[in-house]
């Protein structure tokens, strides 16, 4: 991380350097060494060698290309306007709601957080990206909480209890609040969440909403530009997701009933 910051490689350099150092540490840890040296391996030798090798590779080989990529990415973000910004909001919204705190979600979130350092009054795209990511990530738990209120019969008692907690989790930007619902019914909850998240991300980017805070949800309202549209985007996505998941659940229930009614009709000759 320090090497990436020194070279101006940004978050990409930090990620690559961290992964590289971790892999080198793993390789060194697999080596067979003398018994008297084993006690020093995890404390001194592995961290020291892994840091030296990873730093050297970053300085000599990987740093230059990563710096160029980072500069190109920052230039692209600075030029985001109109349809391209909305498209990015849709993509980030889909990623945030795809696995609810999983790897894809974390990639989108890390991308947004890492860009905050490059934001300025002249280049507010990173703030707008952060707002779109935060708003989209709040949609799934809030939508599940709303759905349990709109139609309790579609949810178990445990899910209705989880729905009560999901209000606060969603408002705090904790996407994992929707995991119990997704685990119980992934084929309906996840697509519905992605639909609402994409809409929220698009509205947020189109409205120029910005967030200078990396986390906190509605509780960091003082760090959010155009807070009204921030709330509007979340409300729209939440309602869309809640209605979509309820519609999918009702459709899934009707299918067996339709099949049963067809099967009960006696055959005629």
CSV table of C-alpha atoms in Angstrom, one decimal:
chain,number,residue,atom,x,y,z
A,1,UNK,CA,0.0,0.0,0.0
A,2,UNK,CA,2.8,2.4,0.9
A,3,UNK,CA,4.6,1.6,-2.3
A,4,UNK,CA,1.4,2.1,-4.4
A,5,UNK,CA,0.8,5.4,-2.7
A,6,UNK,CA,4.4,6.6,-3.3
A,7,UNK,CA,4.2,5.7,-7.0
A,8,UNK,CA,0.7,7.1,-7.5
A,9,UNK,CA,-0.7,3.7,-8.5
A,10,UNK,CA,-3.9,4.3,-6.5
A,11,UNK,CA,-6.2,1.6,-5.4
A,12,UNK,CA,-5.3,-0.8,-8.2
A,13,UNK,CA,-1.7,-0.7,-7.1
A,14,UNK,CA,-2.7,-1.3,-3.5
A,15,UNK,CA,-4.8,-4.3,-4.5
A,16,UNK,CA,-2.2,-5.8,-6.8
A,17,UNK,CA,0.6,-5.2,-4.3
A,18,UNK,CA,-1.5,-6.7,-1.4
A,19,UNK,CA,-2.4,-9.8,-3.5
A,20,UNK,CA,1.2,-10.2,-4.6
A,21,UNK,CA,2.6,-9.9,-1.1
A,22,UNK,CA,0.1,-12.4,0.2
A,23,UNK,CA,0.9,-14.9,-2.5
A,24,UNK,CA,4.6,-14.6,-1.9
A,25,UNK,CA,4.1,-15.0,1.9
A,26,UNK,CA,2.1,-18.2,1.2
A,27,UNK,CA,4.9,-19.6,-1.0
A,28,UNK,CA,7.6,-18.8,1.5
A,29,UNK,CA,5.5,-20.3,4.3
A,30,UNK,CA,5.5,-23.6,2.3
A,31,UNK,CA,9.3,-23.9,2.4
A,32,UNK,CA,10.9,-26.5,4.7
A,33,UNK,CA,13.4,-24.8,7.0
A,34,UNK,CA,15.5,-25.9,10.0
A,35,UNK,CA,13.7,-26.4,13.2
A,36,UNK,CA,15.5,-23.6,15.0
A,37,UNK,CA,14.3,-21.2,12.3
A,38,UNK,CA,10.6,-22.1,12.3
A,39,UNK,CA,9.8,-19.8,15.2
A,40,UNK,CA,11.1,-16.8,13.3
A,41,UNK,CA,9.3,-17.6,10.1
A,42,UNK,CA,5.8,-16.1,10.8
A,43,UNK,CA,7.1,-13.2,12.9
A,44,UNK,CA,10.1,-11.9,11.0
A,45,UNK,CA,11.2,-13.8,7.9
A,46,UNK,CA,8.0,-14.3,6.0
A,47,UNK,CA,6.7,-10.7,6.4
A,48,UNK,CA,10.1,-9.2,5.7
A,49,UNK,CA,10.8,-11.3,2.5
A,50,UNK,CA,7.3,-11.0,1.2
A,51,UNK,CA,7.4,-7.2,1.6
A,52,UNK,CA,10.8,-6.8,0.0
A,53,UNK,CA,10.0,-9.0,-3.0
A,54,UNK,CA,6.5,-7.5,-3.6
A,55,UNK,CA,7.9,-4.0,-3.2
A,56,UNK,CA,10.7,-4.7,-5.6
A,57,UNK,CA,8.4,-6.1,-8.2
A,58,UNK,CA,6.1,-3.1,-7.9
A,59,UNK,CA,8.9,-0.7,-8.3
A,60,UNK,CA,10.7,-2.4,-11.1
A,61,UNK,CA,8.0,-4.1,-13.2
A,62,UNK,CA,4.4,-3.6,-12.2
A,63,UNK,CA,4.3,-0.1,-11.0
A,64,UNK,CA,4.6,1.7,-14.3
A,65,UNK,CA,1.7,-0.1,-16.1
A,66,UNK,CA,-0.5,0.2,-13.1
A,67,UNK,CA,0.1,4.0,-12.8
A,68,UNK,CA,-0.8,4.4,-16.5
A,69,UNK,CA,-4.0,2.4,-15.9
A,70,UNK,CA,-4.9,4.4,-12.9
A,71,UNK,CA,-4.4,7.7,-14.7
A,72,UNK,CA,-6.5,6.5,-17.6
A,73,UNK,CA,-9.3,5.4,-15.2
A,74,UNK,CA,-9.3,8.8,-13.4
A,75,UNK,CA,-9.5,10.6,-16.7
A,76,UNK,CA,-12.4,8.4,-17.8
A,77,UNK,CA,-14.2,9.1,-14.5
A,78,UNK,CA,-13.6,12.8,-14.9
A,79,UNK,CA,-15.3,12.7,-18.3
A,80,UNK,CA,-18.4,10.8,-17.2
A,81,UNK,CA,-21.5,12.7,-18.2
A,82,UNK,CA,-25.0,11.9,-19.3
A,83,UNK,CA,-25.7,8.4,-20.6
A,84,UNK,CA,-22.3,7.0,-19.7
A,85,UNK,CA,-22.7,8.1,-16.0
A,86,UNK,CA,-26.2,6.5,-15.9
A,87,UNK,CA,-24.9,3.3,-17.4
A,88,UNK,CA,-22.1,3.2,-14.8
A,89,UNK,CA,-24.8,3.7,-12.1
A,90,UNK,CA,-26.8,0.7,-13.5
A,91,UNK,CA,-23.7,-1.5,-13.5
A,92,UNK,CA,-22.6,-0.6,-10.0
A,93,UNK,CA,-26.2,-1.1,-8.8
A,94,UNK,CA,-26.3,-4.6,-10.3
A,95,UNK,CA,-23.0,-5.5,-8.8
A,96,UNK,CA,-23.9,-4.2,-5.3
A,97,UNK,CA,-27.1,-6.3,-5.3
A,98,UNK,CA,-25.7,-9.4,-7.0
A,99,UNK,CA,-24.3,-11.2,-3.9
A,100,UNK,CA,-25.1,-8.9,-1.0
A,101,UNK,CA,-21.7,-8.4,0.6
A,102,UNK,CA,-19.9,-11.1,-1.5
A,103,UNK,CA,-17.0,-10.7,-3.8
A,104,UNK,CA,-18.8,-8.8,-6.6
A,105,UNK,CA,-20.4,-6.5,-4.1
A,106,UNK,CA,-17.0,-5.8,-2.5
A,107,UNK,CA,-15.4,-5.1,-5.9
A,108,UNK,CA,-17.9,-2.4,-6.6
A,109,UNK,CA,-17.6,-0.9,-3.1
A,110,UNK,CA,-13.8,-1.0,-3.2
A,111,UNK,CA,-13.8,0.7,-6.6
A,112,UNK,CA,-16.0,3.5,-5.1
A,113,UNK,CA,-14.0,3.9,-1.9
A,114,UNK,CA,-10.7,3.9,-3.6
A,115,UNK,CA,-11.8,6.7,-5.9
A,116,UNK,CA,-12.7,9.1,-3.1
A,117,UNK,CA,-9.1,10.1,-2.7
A,118,UNK,CA,-9.0,11.5,-6.3
A,119,UNK,CA,-12.2,13.5,-5.9
A,120,UNK,CA,-12.1,17.3,-6.2
A,121,UNK,CA,-14.5,20.1,-6.7
A,122,UNK,CA,-13.6,20.0,-10.4
A,123,UNK,CA,-13.9,16.2,-10.5
A,124,UNK,CA,-16.9,15.1,-8.5
A,125,UNK,CA,-17.4,11.8,-10.3
A,126,UNK,CA,-15.8,9.7,-7.5
A,127,UNK,CA,-18.3,11.3,-5.0
A,128,UNK,CA,-21.2,10.5,-7.3
A,129,UNK,CA,-20.0,6.9,-7.7
A,130,UNK,CA,-19.8,6.5,-4.0
A,131,UNK,CA,-23.3,7.8,-3.6
A,132,UNK,CA,-24.6,5.4,-6.2
A,133,UNK,CA,-22.9,2.5,-4.6
A,134,UNK,CA,-24.2,3.3,-1.1
A,135,UNK,CA,-27.7,4.0,-2.3
A,136,UNK,CA,-27.9,0.8,-4.3
A,137,UNK,CA,-26.5,-1.3,-1.4
A,138,UNK,CA,-29.2,0.0,0.9
A,139,UNK,CA,-32.0,-1.2,-1.4
A,140,UNK,CA,-32.1,-5.0,-0.8
A,141,UNK,CA,-32.5,-5.0,3.0
A,142,UNK,CA,-35.0,-2.1,2.9
A,143,UNK,CA,-37.0,-3.7,0.2
A,144,UNK,CA,-37.2,-7.0,2.0
A,145,UNK,CA,-38.3,-5.2,5.2
A,146,UNK,CA,-41.0,-3.4,3.1
A,147,UNK,CA,-42.1,-6.7,1.5
A,148,UNK,CA,-42.6,-8.4,4.8
A,149,UNK,CA,-45.0,-5.5,5.8
A,150,UNK,CA,-46.9,-5.4,2.5
A,151,UNK,CA,-47.6,-9.2,2.3
A,152,UNK,CA,-46.7,-11.1,5.5
A,153,UNK,CA,-48.2,-14.3,4.2
A,154,UNK,CA,-45.4,-14.7,1.7
A,155,UNK,CA,-42.8,-14.9,4.4
A,156,UNK,CA,-42.1,-17.2,7.4
A,157,UNK,CA,-42.1,-16.0,10.9
A,158,UNK,CA,-38.3,-15.9,11.0
A,159,UNK,CA,-38.2,-13.8,7.9
A,160,UNK,CA,-40.8,-11.4,9.3
A,161,UNK,CA,-38.6,-11.0,12.3
A,162,UNK,CA,-35.5,-10.5,10.1
A,163,UNK,CA,-37.5,-7.9,8.2
A,164,UNK,CA,-37.8,-5.8,11.4
A,165,UNK,CA,-34.0,-5.7,11.8
A,166,UNK,CA,-33.6,-5.1,8.0
A,167,UNK,CA,-35.0,-1.6,8.4
A,168,UNK,CA,-32.1,-0.4,10.5
A,169,UNK,CA,-29.5,-2.5,8.6
A,170,UNK,CA,-30.6,-1.1,5.3
A,171,UNK,CA,-30.7,2.5,6.5
A,172,UNK,CA,-27.1,2.0,7.8
A,173,UNK,CA,-25.9,0.6,4.4
A,174,UNK,CA,-25.5,-3.0,5.5
A,175,UNK,CA,-26.5,-5.0,2.5
A,176,UNK,CA,-26.0,-8.2,4.4
A,177,UNK,CA,-29.4,-7.5,6.1
A,178,UNK,CA,-31.0,-9.1,3.0
A,179,UNK,CA,-28.9,-12.3,3.1
A,180,UNK,CA,-31.5,-14.4,5.1
A,181,UNK,CA,-34.1,-13.7,2.5
A,182,UNK,CA,-31.7,-14.4,-0.4
A,183,UNK,CA,-30.6,-17.6,1.2
A,184,UNK,CA,-34.2,-18.8,1.6
A,185,UNK,CA,-35.3,-17.8,-1.9
A,186,UNK,CA,-32.4,-16.7,-4.1
A,187,UNK,CA,-34.1,-17.1,-7.5
A,188,UNK,CA,-36.6,-14.4,-6.6
A,189,UNK,CA,-34.9,-12.2,-4.1
A,190,UNK,CA,-31.6,-11.6,-6.0
A,191,UNK,CA,-33.1,-10.7,-9.4
A,192,UNK,CA,-35.6,-8.4,-7.8
A,193,UNK,CA,-32.8,-6.8,-5.7
A,194,UNK,CA,-30.7,-6.3,-8.8
A,195,UNK,CA,-33.6,-4.6,-10.6
A,196,UNK,CA,-34.1,-2.1,-7.8
A,197,UNK,CA,-30.4,-1.6,-7.3
A,198,UNK,CA,-29.9,-0.8,-11.0
A,199,UNK,CA,-32.7,1.7,-10.9
A,200,UNK,CA,-31.4,3.4,-7.8
A,201,UNK,CA,-27.9,3.6,-9.2
A,202,UNK,CA,-29.1,5.1,-12.4
A,203,UNK,CA,-31.3,7.7,-10.6
A,204,UNK,CA,-28.5,8.6,-8.2
A,205,UNK,CA,-25.9,9.2,-11.0
A,206,UNK,CA,-28.4,11.0,-13.2
A,207,UNK,CA,-29.3,13.4,-10.4
A,208,UNK,CA,-25.6,14.1,-9.5
A,209,UNK,CA,-25.9,12.9,-6.0
A,210,UNK,CA,-22.5,12.8,-4.2
A,211,UNK,CA,-21.2,11.2,-1.0
A,212,UNK,CA,-18.0,12.2,0.6
A,213,UNK,CA,-18.4,9.4,3.2
A,214,UNK,CA,-17.6,5.8,2.4
A,215,UNK,CA,-20.2,4.3,4.7
A,216,UNK,CA,-23.1,5.2,7.0
A,217,UNK,CA,-26.2,5.3,4.9
A,218,UNK,CA,-28.7,8.0,5.8
A,219,UNK,CA,-26.8,8.6,9.1
A,220,UNK,CA,-24.1,10.5,7.1
A,221,UNK,CA,-26.6,12.9,5.5
A,222,UNK,CA,-24.3,15.8,6.3
A,223,UNK,CA,-21.7,14.3,3.9
A,224,UNK,CA,-24.2,13.8,1.0
A,225,UNK,CA,-24.8,16.3,-1.7
A,226,UNK,CA,-28.4,16.5,-3.0
A,227,UNK,CA,-29.7,14.4,-0.1
A,228,UNK,CA,-33.3,14.7,-1.3
A,229,UNK,CA,-32.5,12.9,-4.5
A,230,UNK,CA,-30.4,10.4,-2.6
A,231,UNK,CA,-33.5,9.5,-0.6
A,232,UNK,CA,-35.7,9.5,-3.6
A,233,UNK,CA,-33.4,7.1,-5.5
A,234,UNK,CA,-33.4,4.7,-2.5
A,235,UNK,CA,-37.2,4.9,-2.1
A,236,UNK,CA,-37.8,4.1,-5.8
A,237,UNK,CA,-35.5,1.2,-5.8
A,238,UNK,CA,-36.9,-0.1,-2.6
A,239,UNK,CA,-40.5,0.0,-3.8
A,240,UNK,CA,-39.6,-1.6,-7.1
A,241,UNK,CA,-37.7,-4.4,-5.5
A,242,UNK,CA,-40.4,-5.1,-2.9
A,243,UNK,CA,-43.1,-5.2,-5.5
A,244,UNK,CA,-41.0,-7.4,-7.8
A,245,UNK,CA,-40.1,-10.0,-5.2
A,246,UNK,CA,-43.8,-10.2,-4.1
A,247,UNK,CA,-44.9,-10.6,-7.7
A,248,UNK,CA,-42.3,-13.3,-8.3
A,249,UNK,CA,-43.3,-15.1,-5.1
A,250,UNK,CA,-47.0,-15.0,-6.1
A,251,UNK,CA,-46.2,-16.2,-9.6
A,252,UNK,CA,-44.2,-19.1,-8.2
A,253,UNK,CA,-47.2,-20.1,-6.0
A,254,UNK,CA,-49.7,-19.9,-8.9
A,255,UNK,CA,-47.6,-22.2,-11.2
A,256,UNK,CA,-48.1,-25.4,-9.1
A,257,UNK,CA,-51.8,-24.5,-8.6
A,258,UNK,CA,-52.2,-24.2,-12.4
A,259,UNK,CA,-50.4,-27.4,-13.1
A,260,UNK,CA,-52.6,-29.2,-10.5
A,261,UNK,CA,-55.8,-27.8,-11.9
A,262,UNK,CA,-54.8,-28.9,-15.4
A,263,UNK,CA,-53.9,-32.4,-14.2
A,264,UNK,CA,-57.2,-32.8,-12.4
A,265,UNK,CA,-59.3,-32.4,-15.6
A,266,UNK,CA,-60.4,-35.9,-16.7
A,267,UNK,CA,-59.3,-36.9,-20.1
A,268,UNK,CA,-62.1,-37.3,-22.7
A,269,UNK,CA,-62.1,-39.4,-25.8
